Amino acid sequence: MSNDSKRDSKLPAYFTKDPDVTEPELVAKRREQWRHFSRDPYKPAREDEKSSQPAAQVPEAQKQEPKGYSRLLKHPGSGWTLLFYDLAWTATFATLAQNGSFIEPLDALSYFGFFAAMMWLWASQTLYSVHFYTNDWFHLTSIFLQMILFGLLAATTKGYHLTNYISRSPGSTTLNSNSDELSDADELQRFNAEKTDQFSARAMATAFALTRFLHLLQYLRACYYAGWGKGVKTRGHVPRGRFRLTRVPAQIDSILVGLIFSNMMLFAAMGIMFSAFGTTVTGASVRLGLWIGGFLLEVISHLWFPVVRQIARHRRKNKDLKTAHWTEDVNPLPVAKVDLRERLDTITTIILGEGINGFAGTLTSILTAAGVGKAVLVNVASTAFTIWFIAYMYFEGPKSGSNPEGEGIKNQFLLTSFLSTINKSLEGFRQLLGDQDVVQRLQSSDTTLESDTAIKNFLFARNMIWRQQYQELYNLFRNAPNITESLDQMNAWRMRLSMRMVSNTYEARNCVIDLCNEADIVDAKLATDLNVDLGEMQYYKILTELLNGSFEGARYILAFAALIPVCLGIQCIIHSLPRDRYQWAVITSRLVLGLILALLLFLNLGKYQEFYVSRLVANQRAGVFLWLEAFWVLPTIAIGYAVQFLLEIILAYFAKKATERADIQAKAEAGVRTSAMVIGGGEILNQLPSLPRVPHTDPPSSEQGNRRSAGTD
């Protein structure tokens, strides 16, 4: 014993000291570090935990509840696990945003489908964590497994398209059912694309099904504790019906029903994907329908009870009913230390950050390309300001609300910059050939043309070698029978070279397309005719094929730009009705901005619905093409958002002034009331001596009372 005391005396005090129970933070930390496998979320919080919590952090609903019952979780989970969950979701979203291609109109639909699925996976787990996230190994394990599934989704989204085997074959833009018509090289490419698609689809189907199964287990656990947990008696439970099962809140019942059927549909989709039926048009359509139906059913199951409860409350208020509806919060769900709005703001910041990241990558590839014109710089500024205005309207509005996504703006910037770059390059190359007297130097066999520095540097900037192109041009020029044929051959050579420039520029944007066709001598002869339809020339057919998806995106980018302020305005109303005219002014201005931008969709009307037409009727094209050709798409959107930005700043200033005036007026009225009470009290005291005195008499005796009563009778 003495040896132990001697050994302890040699060690520092903290090596042998027990935890200090007088430090509440240390006591709470020691309790949190030891985790049970599963904890009852319905147990009320400890009295010492409730007293140590700041009053500002206590939910309003909890302040209004009786002392015997508290919705605050007794053992709330750690925040770092939710942070890692958000980071895993971010990795999946970043992969989706960076690997997405937008060459065809259906590419945007596929991107939106993936984004909606990813967003719901995050939202459903977050809504669960708001009520049932306790500090136990069950939640640590389930969230860790979902993080692994997010990593699986992040690794397998590349190269997959939702409409594969439905409207297109893997690696193609069309549905090719007959492989006999393909060459060996095309068949090999199709085989590799199908192999990648099959692996990605199976991995995604497995991840979707497993993450929903884990989510179902989480709600089954919450359902068990609601009906059979030890906290049922201590939480002041009030039954809704005759049977024990009615102890489970109706909201959990509805979500469980949705998750059960959703799991059945998603596991059925996974089974289809692992069979040969999944590579047929019918099988792929059924699989996609099961995915959409499963997720949609979950969304409806989450919204059903709140909507029914809101309708019941509205009906009771209008009819002045006294009896409580069955949807009333007789047994409200517990509340964890999870701020849903803060989580939404974090995710929105991540989405905007990914938009900026993608824009920065696009900007880098464009600014390093040759022939960058002033239009690119204008669109750079327009895109940057647009992203900033979107962020401001989200975070500084009356209420935050949606998840604005900048992918459409980024791709419109890509299209505008691409058109500006190739136009600058083609015009510059034509002018350069004239300035260097190439025709005259070829006729005179000038050998210095092969090493011309100006032409060589111009082509170097576009990843091409002048010496090789010179040999081709020299052979064409010498083999021509006459000067007219020589000029035609030179024009055809220039158009082919320009097409290679276009191909190099487009491939620099990570949008590689096989350009097997080239402009020929026929195009060179047609180019001199103003009446010819440019869309019939092989040169412009290739350009149209390259830019078809981007042209379609330019038609409807205003719908996307209009949707953002409209969604932000509607979300402000849904969260809470505005309380003053300034909030209504901000919401109304956002809705008006969305309406004005949507009206610009009428620019799609026009006689000619093609970008490349005869130069004589170019002004009769749809207005959107004239608007695009003038490089005013993104500046128009930026100007609209800038006006809204300035308007909200002005309204915020007037709202501040009005609030200060109302505060001063309220204080003045309170002072007047206080003075009136003081003055009135003084006057009453002054009037007391002049008031008539009532003579004092003894109360009547019992005998007098009896006589009086007898006389009365």
mmCIF file of C-alpha atoms in Angstrom, residues 700-707:
data_model
loop_
_atom_site.group_PDB
_atom_site.id
_atom_site.type_symbol
_atom_site.label_atom_id
_atom_site.label_comp_id
_atom_site.label_asym_id
_atom_site.label_seq_id
_atom_site.Cartn_x
_atom_site.Cartn_y
_atom_site.Cartn_z
ATOM 1 C CA PRO A 700 -75.155 45.058 12.262
ATOM 2 C CA SER A 701 -75.444 42.464 14.992
ATOM 3 C CA SER A 702 -77.088 39.115 14.489
ATOM 4 C CA GLU A 703 -80.197 40.211 16.370
ATOM 5 C CA GLN A 704 -80.620 43.299 14.210
ATOM 6 C CA GLY A 705 -80.125 41.163 11.175
ATOM 7 C CA ASN A 706 -82.765 38.731 12.317
ATOM 8 C CA ARG A 707 -85.248 41.505 13.055
#
